[in-house]
Amino acid sequence: MLKEIIFYGRGGQGGVTAANLLASAALKSGNKGVQAFPFFGAERRGAPVKAFARISDEEIYLRSQIREPDVVVVLDTGIMDVVNVTEGLKEDGIVLLNTPRKPSEVEMPCRVATVDATTIALNNKILVGGIPVVNTPLVGALAKLLDGVNIEAVKEAIKERFGKNAEANANAAEQAYNEVVL
Amino acid sequence: MLKEIIFYGRGGQGGVTAANLLASAALKSGNKGVQAFPFFGAERRGAPVKAFARISDEEIYLRSQIREPDVVVVLDTGIMDVVNVTEGLKEDGIVLLNTPRKPSEVEMPCRVATVDATTIALNNKILVGGIPVVNTPLVGALAKLLDGVNIEAVKEAIKERFGKNAEANANAAEQAYNEVVL
Amino acid sequence: MGKTGTWRVFRPVIDKEKCIKCWFCWVYCPDAAIARKEYPEVDYDYCKGCGICANECPVNAIEMRREEK
Amino acid sequence: MGKTGTWRVFRPVIDKEKCIKCWFCWVYCPDAAIARKEYPEVDYDYCKGCGICANECPVNAIEMRREEK
Amino acid sequence: MIVIDTGNHIAALAAKMAKPHVIAAYPITPQTTIVERLAQYVENGEMDAEFIRVESEHSAMAACIGAASVGARTFTATSSHGLLLMHEMLHWAGLARLPIVMVNVNRALGPGWNIWSDLNDSLSQRDTGWIQFYASSVQEAYDNIIQAYKIAENEEVMLPAMICYDGFILSHTSMPAEIPEQHEVDKFLPEYKPAWKMDVEKPATHGNIVPPEYYIQIRYDMHLAMERAKKIIQEVGEEFGRKFGREYGLIHEYRCDDADYVMVTMSSIAAEGRVAVDRLREKGEKVGLVNLRTFRPFPREMLKYDKMIVIDRDISPGLGGVVYNEIRGNGSEVYGFMAGLGGMDVSYKDIERMYELAKQGKEGLYPLEVK
Amino acid sequence: MIVIDTGNHIAALAAKMAKPHVIAAYPITPQTTIVERLAQYVENGEMDAEFIRVESEHSAMAACIGAASVGARTFTATSSHGLLLMHEMLHWAGLARLPIVMVNVNRALGPGWNIWSDLNDSLSQRDTGWIQFYASSVQEAYDNIIQAYKIAENEEVMLPAMICYDGFILSHTSMPAEIPEQHEVDKFLPEYKPAWKMDVEKPATHGNIVPPEYYIQIRYDMHLAMERAKKIIQEVGEEFGRKFGREYGLIHEYRCDDADYVMVTMSSIAAEGRVAVDRLREKGEKVGLVNLRTFRPFPREMLKYDKMIVIDRDISPGLGGVVYNEIRGNGSEVYGFMAGLGGMDVSYKDIERMYELAKQGKEGLYPLEVK
Amino acid sequence: MMVAIKDLPLDEKILKGHAACPGCPITIALRIALKALGEKTMLVIPASCSAVVQALYPKTAFNVPTLNIAFEASAAAASGVSSALKALEKEDVLPVVWAGDGGSYDIGLQALSGALERGTDFIYVCYNNQMYSNTGIQRSGATPYGAWTTTTWKGKEEHQKELAEIVMAHHIPYVATATIAYPTDLYEKMKKAKEMKGPRYIEILAPCPPGWRFDMSKTVEMSRLAVETGAWVLYEMVDGKMEFTGYSKRLLAGKKRKPIKDWLKMQGRFRHLTEEDIEEIKKEIDAKWDYYMKIYGGNEDGK
Amino acid sequence: MMVAIKDLPLDEKILKGHAACPGCPITIALRIALKALGEKTMLVIPASCSAVVQALYPKTAFNVPTLNIAFEASAAAASGVSSALKALEKEDVLPVVWAGDGGSYDIGLQALSGALERGTDFIYVCYNNQMYSNTGIQRSGATPYGAWTTTTWKGKEEHQKELAEIVMAHHIPYVATATIAYPTDLYEKMKKAKEMKGPRYIEILAPCPPGWRFDMSKTVEMSRLAVETGAWVLYEMVDGKMEFTGYSKRLLAGKKRKPIKDWLKMQGRFRHLTEEDIEEIKKEIDAKWDYYMKIYGGNEDGK
Ligand SMILES: Cc1ncc(C[n+]2csc(CCOP(=O)(O)OP(=O)(O)O)c2C)c(N)n1
Ligand SMILES: Cc1ncc(C[n+]2csc(CCOP(=O)(O)OP(=O)(O)O)c2C)c(N)n1
Ligand code: SF4
Ligand code: SF4
Ligand code: SF4
Ligand code: SF4
Ligand code: SF4
Ligand code: SF4
Ligand SMILES: [Mg+2]
Ligand SMILES: [Mg+2]
């Protein structure tokens, strides 16, 4: 089964890394086909960016952008003013928001999950150039929402990728895994 | 009638200019088709060079090199050690040599004309960088040998082309016209 | 040229009481987001929240506050 | 690499009597056409007849003569 | 070993494992991460190569030419304007018959600036005498680089080789790839023993003035070498298959056997096209797909299908699709689409649509002007 | 007035009479005498233009782009490696839709250095969006330059134009040419009124980042402009004919009407070919000749003869003759010869021979490898 | 006689909503420069962050005519613009190149040098953020010794090119350096250049938060500290006559420089430097200033 | 300690029968340079007269490995050669670029500057005949003010670029000037450069008879007079330390310069100059020497 995920965020928040981590974790969790890619503009830090991930038990030949995602991850709810994040979302698709609010406090025409990744990032002191990096906690939360991906694989993928900040990021992921609400 | 002429000389002697002057003079003498062009190598001063001229009463469409000349002009007999100047010469073709010798003193299997262009150049003080320029006298001599080209047109062509040395060159041409021996 | 105010994580808030009108915040703002009115005025539609104004204000009249979203 | 001696209009002729073996002619010849033997020796197969050797010889031991052809 | 990483990082890994002596490269989006990764390999000692941090792509290629002339194995990578700036030196490397290997990450040309995929950059180098491979997956990018050295350095070929793949769509996409062990690569690709090189023991002059009689031969021999490369590419692809389990040739056919229509394309669209073919087959359409692995040498003689649909991610002004125009005129019925220029997304749905249009006898710029 | 002078000097004269505002050029054999002559015109006040003595051809084209962007009429000239070094900027000028006019004196590419005629230099720029004219006489060189401005600057076109002719064979050959009066030229070619330009009154940004949706349109429009150019070239050629007595189109046919075989070629070989045709006709052979005046736009639809013999003075490695390959596949029987590379002399006798070979069904590299 | 900040024109040529990173030095510099240059300015911009910050076609945040051009071609294109303006009798309009250090020190150097040699009438501004920031922080010829970039992971081994020195060796009418922390200094140099003819060159140090790895609020502070520590020097050379300006003039006059370590420590790109490395860098800065003192010093006010 | 002419090696790397014009300075310079450099030298030569004088393929008059390369690419190609030699452990072989002024001052400047900045291990020789001679005498960045060329019919209006100065601004280990009239000076500079590492630059004034319009027998005389009149200066800069050499050293020590007029008058390219023009040029040369005196003079022997 093919699962398609879109990440919405801003340059510098690590949306692309989130997609990559998810793909790694998915591979580690036993999926044969995994893929992660950005839709890069020539964006600078702070500008809206989009990243994609695909997970499947078979080899993936698709190279096009995801137009009908199963899951949408919003790293920064601010962009929801500018971007319609539910566009194309599958019928039973889920939107995962980085927000302190509960799903019930969010009015959206679809299933919503939430986690306060920014606070988790700040608590774990993961910042780059003053901007909290919310990608690792969100990937942790995804492990809860996606069938084919387990949290141990996520933590492993984080540890492979991050040098000295690996621990803090892995902790953040685990914390989010536990705190995410659907 | 098409007449084809090859000039053999060395870089700096003005073989290309000779061909150009001849073409100009031929046009002035009433020929509709005239053409002059060099076979340039990347040659430097002193190295052997070749130039071509065509004269005809009709427009010329030929662009290829001349392989069977009617007249061959040798600006510097020294190159005859290295180049076979009579190659391809038409049956009744003429070789015009720059030499103090008389045609009778030259052993060649064809009609030969001679003129001492170097001495004429030295006498008229036409030198560039220490090298006597023999082209104008030789074109003067050609006016004698070629039906369609007259010496007045040659002198006119020289005057148009040369600035302050026009007179000396025109004189040299006339002198050669008078001195050439067939 | 979207409204770059949405990029902000922290927002500069100017305390007019403290302000001495040196206009450093105005001249240094990379986003031309501070207007030189009677007092400096931030255009939150475009301010990206870099914090240069706050960092450069000689009298600490600008505070960077976490955006509520 | 033809025999560039045919390019010559004037040929350098060295007067051994005058030569003081300063080797200027040898070092300056652009065509490496002067050999440093007992006396300088011109290789007429290659000498292009530029006349530098004659111009530089401090004792005028080299004369440039018109080639006879 | 299965590694998951972006096309660029995997390409850098391939370059590392091919053990070039000299790398000279200049950054440009979307190639940059190749250069960065290679610099890192060299700096931390994982790679024993000289890395020349040139000041332009023109110099990158000139440096590779200098290095290759001394007998070194060389690598570089570029994209778009970087490739264009190399143009003179590409011709040079080709005519000098130096087996330089380069990655070109396909990107559109300016103005305006557009950093997304488009094949005009490498296609407009098709006269320079470079072998051109196009990859449709990260795995192919890796495999093509390793094979490119072996092909380019083959005595019968001795031509430079360019490995192309789509900017972002492959360069920045993480996918799993099977990476062989270094000793296996070493065995497949032994040290480079150049047939000629600059050598103080045997002084020779390279590239001085060539008169027409020789020039015509030298240039024609380059053409023949490109023709000979077809056989070598096939052979090396088969050997690669035997050793690593993935066999390659000049083209890759997918469900073509009984196909009424064969779609021909290259690079990432060829992968997406498989999905379209599968879906169309499910609907009962008899359609197949050819993934052009090499555009130079161009395997025209292999592309003999009754009806073909060619999808170009390029457009040569006044000519149209470049691939289409090289295929056209072999007796087949050929429909051409230009699609995906400047990074326009091309999905399997678009490809299905082009198939439908072709069946109606239409062709053109997809989706804007099809008639 | 009839003037006798070399192709280059007559080209310089044409450039002068077209009254460009800005000239930026760099010397290279065999183009040099154009630049020299223009510098002289400007210095002695015969020409009222700014002459920019650039430090490279890349900068020559960049300077023309800068000048044209401000609304100036521009001229430059180059050859061979100079043209290759401009490659990136040629693409730029094309996509920026600037009607720059340039002479390219065709010359072979190195290494080794070869300064003689060969059309690979300009043909390998055929994707850059430049209109390409080829001249077979000094007169045509003149006439093409004057018309090129009018065509390039036409609102429906707005593309740069390149006038090509053979190095030495035309550039250094003196031939008579009919030169109109300046006021006649002025009337035919009025002042340039650009549709857009950089202007402080109307600040606008040119060439910033373009997203795919716009990019695809901009690039396609360039393709359409090249197609539209066909009509404009025809119209301008007819107007030129009315005014100056020499009519032009996209191709020039010679004794084709009843011909069994039509030879297609361009540049100086097309002139020489007339001589061959006349001689073959005398022998009773039904043969005609097409002189391709424009290679971009390519008048493919006009080249519909049963049997064609295409002579290319070029060879694209792995493709063969470039002109041949663009003609091939229109339903005709086409024989291709590559001849005259690197300045090899091609005489009417050679062309007659190629005709004989084609009749035997042969083609290939003339004279070395024909089969 | 220095202009005061409050006297700088209100008119903005760089519109809000551009695409630069928060805290970008480029747009600070451009805002000030264009206040001095005014509306009769045509910008020529090579590939760089400056090309990107304009925002996406068909929009633009730049309110003066702007010609984007290939990475290596800006000075040549500006020569064309300059000649065309002359030919079209619009000599009141000034072409200004706005290029990064990569486009000036490296790939665009030749075009620049050619334009200087042939006396092009223009201002060439190099904003120097000491690396290729647009492509994601690679070394340039301007990257200082020891700095991390993604092509010099262990720190650059070579010293930076001295482009201003190279430009001075071209003997042009005006060469100046500036940086964003001193807006009036920058403004006045732009004004002065604007009034002159021939080739004029101004280089602006532009600390880039993502590239140098510092907090985005510190851009101006970083710029100021570069001058206070002597890592960057403010001067102008008019017709071959050198004069230090602003804070650098005070340093030349004997004011004590802040420790270079302070500046280095604020930047992530120098994080890996050892104490010895820092000592090394300090020595070079000292040597540079000793040299300045020797040739340009000796006068209390630094003239 | 100067080597004597008779001590120069007999071995010739430039064979007879090459294609240079009679009286060509290039082959004089190359003969001497290669005597110093020896057989472990690889030449890299861009488009120029030096490419042509080698003679036609398949022949060659150069008896060291020679790589001809595109006009603008010699320093970059040499970087490749240098790195390859290092990678292949042949560091005893020295890559030497032999480029004209056009290929160095103009179109090849960027590649040169890049190679210097990245510390390429090579010698770059620019033989300066002050114009593009190969294409038939067009102006280059090195063409002096006032000189006729086929692109400056009334005399060049701009001053020549000072490439050696520009190169010095790159702070490389060795920069020297020489000319063919002083073969031992040239030989020793080549030898010295050969023993060093890193980028080394040597510029050789090379008067060209057809280009400068003088009789082919005067090549050496013209070269000597350039030094004696102070139009050309002989010096070397080792690790930033400047030292004048030979006749120029004596000029620095106070010896009177010959009138520049003598040099100008010998050359057809300056024939059109008026007395005022000449006076102008004289003033500049005077100013240049005043400057030298001020910074480098003051020591009797010119050190
Ligand atoms: C020929 C070419 N090579 C490479 C690039 C890619 N490129 C675009 S901008 C850039 C770096 C620019 O650096 P700099 O000039 O310092 O400006 P900055 O990005 O730092 O503002 C590079 C390498 C290009 N556009 N064109
Ligand atoms: C890209 C390019 N542009 C132009 C040329 C033509 N060209 C060849 S040599 C030359 C002049 C060389 O001048 P210089 O470097 O001073 O050497 P010289 O001929 O004086 O020895 C020129 C313009 C070329 N070969 N390549
Ligand atoms: S936070 Fe930054 S963008 Fe916002 S007003 Fe202050 S300086 Fe301007
Ligand atoms: S920097 Fe502070 S004091 Fe100065 S104007 Fe702004 S708010 Fe007021
Ligand atoms: S004349 Fe010239 S070429 Fe002949 S030996 Fe003397 S210096 Fe050498
Ligand atoms: S220059 Fe004169 S003196 Fe000296 S070696 Fe030669 S011939 Fe003898
Ligand atoms: S990377 Fe640096 S220079 Fe570029 S836009 Fe961002 S802050 Fe500005
Ligand atoms: S033109 Fe000058 S530099 Fe060139 S080969 Fe002739 S003499 Fe030598
Ligand atoms: Mg930069
Ligand atoms: Mg020169």
Coordinates of N, CA and C in Angstrom, one line a residue, chain F residues 248-366:
Chain F
Y248 N 14.8 37.8 -51.7 CA 15.2 36.7 -50.9 C 14.0 36.0 -50.2
G249 N 14.2 34.7 -49.9 CA 13.2 33.9 -49.1 C 14.0 33.1 -48.1
L250 N 13.4 32.0 -47.8 CA 14.0 31.1 -46.8 C 15.0 30.2 -47.6
I251 N 14.7 29.8 -48.8 CA 15.6 29.0 -49.6 C 15.7 29.7 -51.0
H252 N 16.7 29.3 -51.7 CA 16.8 29.7 -53.1 C 17.0 28.5 -54.0
E253 N 16.0 28.3 -54.9 CA 16.0 27.1 -55.8 C 16.7 27.5 -57.1
Y254 N 17.5 26.5 -57.6 CA 18.2 26.7 -58.9 C 18.0 25.5 -59.7
R255 N 17.3 25.7 -60.8 CA 17.0 24.6 -61.8 C 16.4 23.4 -61.2
C256 N 15.5 23.6 -60.2 CA 14.9 22.5 -59.5 C 13.6 22.0 -60.2
D257 N 13.0 22.8 -61.1 CA 11.7 22.5 -61.6 C 11.5 21.1 -62.1
D258 N 12.3 20.6 -63.0 CA 12.1 19.3 -63.5 C 13.1 18.3 -63.0
A259 N 13.8 18.7 -61.9 CA 14.9 17.9 -61.4 C 14.5 16.6 -60.8
D260 N 15.3 15.6 -61.1 CA 15.1 14.3 -60.5 C 15.8 14.3 -59.1
Y261 N 16.9 14.9 -59.0 CA 17.6 15.0 -57.8 C 17.8 16.5 -57.5
V262 N 17.6 16.8 -56.2 CA 17.9 18.2 -55.8 C 18.9 18.1 -54.7
M263 N 20.0 18.9 -55.0 CA 21.0 19.0 -54.0 C 20.7 20.1 -53.0
V264 N 20.9 19.8 -51.7 CA 20.6 20.8 -50.7 C 21.8 21.1 -49.9
T265 N 22.2 22.4 -49.9 CA 23.4 22.7 -49.1 C 23.3 24.2 -48.8
M266 N 24.3 24.7 -48.1 CA 24.3 26.1 -47.8 C 25.7 26.7 -47.7
S267 N 25.8 28.0 -47.6 CA 27.0 28.7 -47.5 C 27.8 28.5 -48.8
S268 N 29.1 28.6 -48.9 CA 29.8 28.8 -50.1 C 29.6 27.5 -51.0
I269 N 29.4 26.4 -50.4 CA 29.2 25.2 -51.2 C 28.0 25.3 -52.1
A270 N 27.0 26.1 -51.7 CA 25.8 26.3 -52.5 C 26.1 27.1 -53.8
A271 N 27.1 28.0 -53.7 CA 27.5 28.7 -54.9 C 28.2 27.8 -55.9
E272 N 29.2 27.1 -55.3 CA 30.0 26.2 -56.1 C 29.1 25.1 -56.7
G273 N 28.0 24.8 -56.0 CA 27.1 23.8 -56.5 C 26.4 24.2 -57.8
R274 N 26.2 25.5 -57.9 CA 25.5 26.0 -59.2 C 26.4 25.6 -60.4
V275 N 27.7 25.7 -60.2 CA 28.6 25.4 -61.3 C 28.4 23.9 -61.6
A276 N 28.4 23.1 -60.5 CA 28.2 21.6 -60.7 C 26.9 21.3 -61.4
V277 N 25.8 22.0 -61.0 CA 24.5 21.7 -61.6 C 24.6 22.1 -63.1
D278 N 25.2 23.2 -63.4 CA 25.2 23.6 -64.8 C 26.0 22.6 -65.6
R279 N 27.1 22.1 -65.1 CA 27.9 21.1 -65.8 C 27.1 19.8 -65.9
L280 N 26.4 19.4 -64.9 CA 25.7 18.2 -64.9 C 24.5 18.3 -65.9
R281 N 23.9 19.4 -65.9 CA 22.8 19.7 -66.8 C 23.3 19.6 -68.3
E282 N 24.5 20.1 -68.5 CA 25.0 20.0 -69.8 C 25.2 18.6 -70.3
K283 N 25.5 17.8 -69.3 CA 25.7 16.3 -69.6 C 24.3 15.6 -69.6
G284 N 23.2 16.4 -69.4 CA 21.9 15.8 -69.5 C 21.3 15.3 -68.2
E285 N 22.0 15.5 -67.1 CA 21.5 15.1 -65.8 C 20.4 16.1 -65.3
K286 N 19.3 15.5 -64.8 CA 18.2 16.4 -64.4 C 18.5 16.7 -62.9
V287 N 19.2 17.7 -62.6 CA 19.6 18.0 -61.2 C 19.4 19.4 -60.9
G288 N 19.0 19.7 -59.7 CA 18.8 21.1 -59.3 C 19.5 21.3 -58.0
L289 N 19.4 22.5 -57.5 CA 20.1 22.9 -56.2 C 19.3 23.8 -55.4
V290 N 19.3 23.5 -54.1 CA 18.6 24.4 -53.1 C 19.7 25.0 -52.2
N291 N 19.8 26.3 -52.2 CA 20.6 27.0 -51.3 C 19.8 27.4 -50.1
L292 N 20.1 26.7 -49.0 CA 19.4 27.1 -47.7 C 19.8 28.4 -47.2
R293 N 19.0 29.4 -47.2 CA 19.4 30.7 -46.7 C 19.3 30.7 -45.2
T294 N 18.2 30.1 -44.7 CA 18.0 30.1 -43.2 C 18.1 28.7 -42.7
F295 N 18.8 28.5 -41.7 CA 18.8 27.1 -41.0 C 17.9 27.2 -39.8
R296 N 17.8 28.4 -39.2 CA 16.8 28.6 -38.2 C 16.1 29.9 -38.5
P297 N 14.8 30.0 -38.7 CA 13.9 28.8 -38.7 C 14.3 27.9 -39.8
F298 N 14.0 26.6 -39.7 CA 14.3 25.6 -40.7 C 13.1 25.4 -41.6
P299 N 13.3 25.6 -42.9 CA 12.2 25.6 -43.8 C 11.9 24.1 -44.2
R300 N 11.7 23.3 -43.3 CA 11.5 21.9 -43.6 C 10.4 21.6 -44.6
E301 N 9.3 22.3 -44.4 CA 8.1 22.1 -45.3 C 8.4 22.5 -46.7
M302 N 9.4 23.3 -47.0 CA 9.7 23.7 -48.3 C 10.6 22.7 -49.0
L303 N 11.2 21.8 -48.3 CA 12.2 20.9 -48.8 C 11.5 19.5 -49.2
K304 N 10.6 19.6 -50.1 CA 9.9 18.3 -50.4 C 10.2 18.0 -51.9
Y305 N 11.3 17.3 -52.1 CA 11.6 16.8 -53.4 C 11.8 15.3 -53.3
D306 N 11.6 14.6 -54.4 CA 11.6 13.2 -54.3 C 12.9 12.6 -53.8
K307 N 14.0 13.2 -54.5 CA 15.3 12.7 -54.1 C 16.2 13.9 -53.8
M308 N 16.8 13.8 -52.7 CA 17.6 14.9 -52.2 C 19.0 14.4 -51.9
I309 N 20.0 15.3 -52.2 CA 21.4 15.0 -51.8 C 21.8 16.2 -50.9
V310 N 22.0 15.9 -49.7 CA 22.4 17.0 -48.7 C 23.9 17.0 -48.5
I311 N 24.5 18.1 -48.7 CA 25.9 18.2 -48.4 C 26.1 19.1 -47.1
D312 N 26.7 18.5 -46.1 CA 27.0 19.1 -44.9 C 28.4 19.5 -44.8
R313 N 28.8 20.7 -44.4 CA 30.2 21.0 -44.0 C 30.3 21.0 -42.5
D314 N 29.9 19.9 -41.9 CA 29.8 19.7 -40.5 C 29.6 18.2 -40.2
I315 N 29.9 17.9 -38.9 CA 29.6 16.5 -38.5 C 29.4 16.6 -37.0
S316 N 28.2 16.1 -36.6 CA 28.0 16.1 -35.2 C 28.2 14.6 -34.7
P317 N 29.2 14.5 -33.8 CA 29.6 13.1 -33.5 C 28.4 12.3 -32.9
G318 N 28.2 11.2 -33.6 CA 27.1 10.3 -33.2 C 25.8 10.6 -33.9
L319 N 25.8 11.7 -34.7 CA 24.6 12.0 -35.4 C 24.9 12.1 -36.9
G320 N 26.0 12.7 -37.2 CA 26.4 12.8 -38.6 C 26.1 14.3 -39.1
G321 N 25.7 14.4 -40.3 CA 25.5 15.8 -40.8 C 24.3 16.4 -40.2
V322 N 24.4 17.6 -39.7 CA 23.3 18.2 -39.0 C 22.1 18.6 -39.9
V323 N 22.5 19.2 -41.0 CA 21.4 19.6 -42.0 C 20.7 18.3 -42.5
Y324 N 21.5 17.3 -42.9 CA 20.9 16.1 -43.3 C 19.9 15.5 -42.3
N325 N 20.3 15.5 -41.1 CA 19.4 15.0 -40.0 C 18.1 15.8 -39.8
E326 N 18.2 17.0 -40.1 CA 16.9 17.8 -39.9 C 16.0 17.6 -41.1
I327 N 16.6 17.3 -42.3 CA 15.8 17.1 -43.5 C 15.2 15.7 -43.5
R328 N 16.0 14.7 -43.3 CA 15.7 13.3 -43.2 C 14.3 13.1 -42.6
G329 N 13.5 12.2 -43.1 CA 12.3 11.8 -42.5 C 11.1 12.6 -42.9
N330 N 11.2 13.3 -44.1 CA 10.1 14.0 -44.6 C 9.4 13.2 -45.7
G331 N 9.8 11.9 -45.8 CA 9.2 11.1 -46.9 C 10.0 11.0 -48.1
S332 N 11.0 11.9 -48.3 CA 11.9 11.9 -49.5 C 13.0 10.8 -49.3
E333 N 13.6 10.6 -50.5 CA 14.8 9.7 -50.5 C 16.0 10.7 -50.3
V334 N 16.7 10.6 -49.2 CA 17.7 11.6 -48.9 C 19.1 10.9 -48.8
Y335 N 20.1 11.5 -49.5 CA 21.4 11.0 -49.4 C 22.3 12.1 -48.7
G336 N 23.1 11.7 -47.8 CA 23.8 12.7 -47.1 C 25.3 12.6 -47.3
F337 N 26.0 13.7 -47.5 CA 27.4 13.7 -47.5 C 28.0 14.8 -46.6
M338 N 29.0 14.4 -45.9 CA 29.8 15.4 -45.1 C 31.0 15.6 -45.8
A339 N 31.3 16.9 -46.1 CA 32.4 17.2 -46.9 C 33.0 18.6 -46.5
G340 N 34.2 18.8 -46.8 CA 34.8 20.1 -46.6 C 35.1 20.5 -45.1
L341 N 35.1 19.5 -44.2 CA 35.4 19.8 -42.8 C 36.8 20.4 -42.7
G342 N 36.9 21.3 -41.7 CA 38.2 21.9 -41.4 C 38.8 22.6 -42.6
G343 N 38.0 23.1 -43.5 CA 38.6 23.8 -44.6 C 38.9 23.0 -45.8
M344 N 38.7 21.7 -45.8 CA 38.9 20.9 -47.0 C 38.2 21.6 -48.2
D345 N 39.0 21.8 -49.3 CA 38.4 22.4 -50.4 C 37.3 21.5 -51.1
V346 N 36.2 22.1 -51.4 CA 35.1 21.4 -52.1 C 34.9 22.1 -53.4
S347 N 35.2 21.4 -54.5 CA 35.1 22.0 -55.8 C 33.9 21.5 -56.5
Y348 N 33.5 22.1 -57.6 CA 32.3 21.6 -58.4 C 32.6 20.2 -58.8
K349 N 33.8 19.8 -59.0 CA 34.1 18.4 -59.4 C 33.7 17.5 -58.3
D350 N 34.1 17.9 -57.0 CA 33.7 17.1 -55.9 C 32.2 16.9 -55.8
I351 N 31.5 18.0 -56.1 CA 30.0 18.0 -56.0 C 29.4 17.1 -57.1
E352 N 30.0 17.1 -58.3 CA 29.6 16.2 -59.3 C 29.8 14.8 -58.9
R353 N 30.9 14.6 -58.3 CA 31.2 13.2 -57.8 C 30.2 12.7 -56.8
M354 N 29.9 13.6 -55.9 CA 28.9 13.2 -54.8 C 27.5 12.9 -55.5
Y355 N 27.2 13.7 -56.5 CA 26.0 13.4 -57.2 C 26.0 11.9 -57.8
E356 N 27.1 11.6 -58.4 CA 27.3 10.3 -59.0 C 27.2 9.2 -57.9
L357 N 27.8 9.5 -56.8 CA 27.8 8.5 -55.7 C 26.3 8.3 -55.2
A358 N 25.6 9.4 -55.0 CA 24.3 9.3 -54.5 C 23.4 8.5 -55.5
K359 N 23.6 8.7 -56.8 CA 22.9 8.0 -57.8 C 23.1 6.5 -57.6
Q360 N 24.3 6.1 -57.1 CA 24.6 4.7 -56.8 C 24.1 4.3 -55.5
G361 N 23.4 5.2 -54.8 CA 22.8 4.9 -53.5 C 23.8 5.0 -52.4
K362 N 24.9 5.7 -52.6 CA 26.0 5.8 -51.6 C 25.9 7.2 -50.9
E363 N 26.5 7.2 -49.7 CA 26.5 8.4 -48.9 C 27.7 8.3 -47.9
G364 N 28.0 9.4 -47.2 CA 29.0 9.3 -46.1 C 29.9 10.4 -46.1
L365 N 31.1 10.2 -45.5 CA 32.1 11.2 -45.4 C 32.9 11.3 -46.7
Y366 N 32.8 12.4 -47.4 CA 33.4 12.6 -48.7 C 34.8 13.2 -48.5

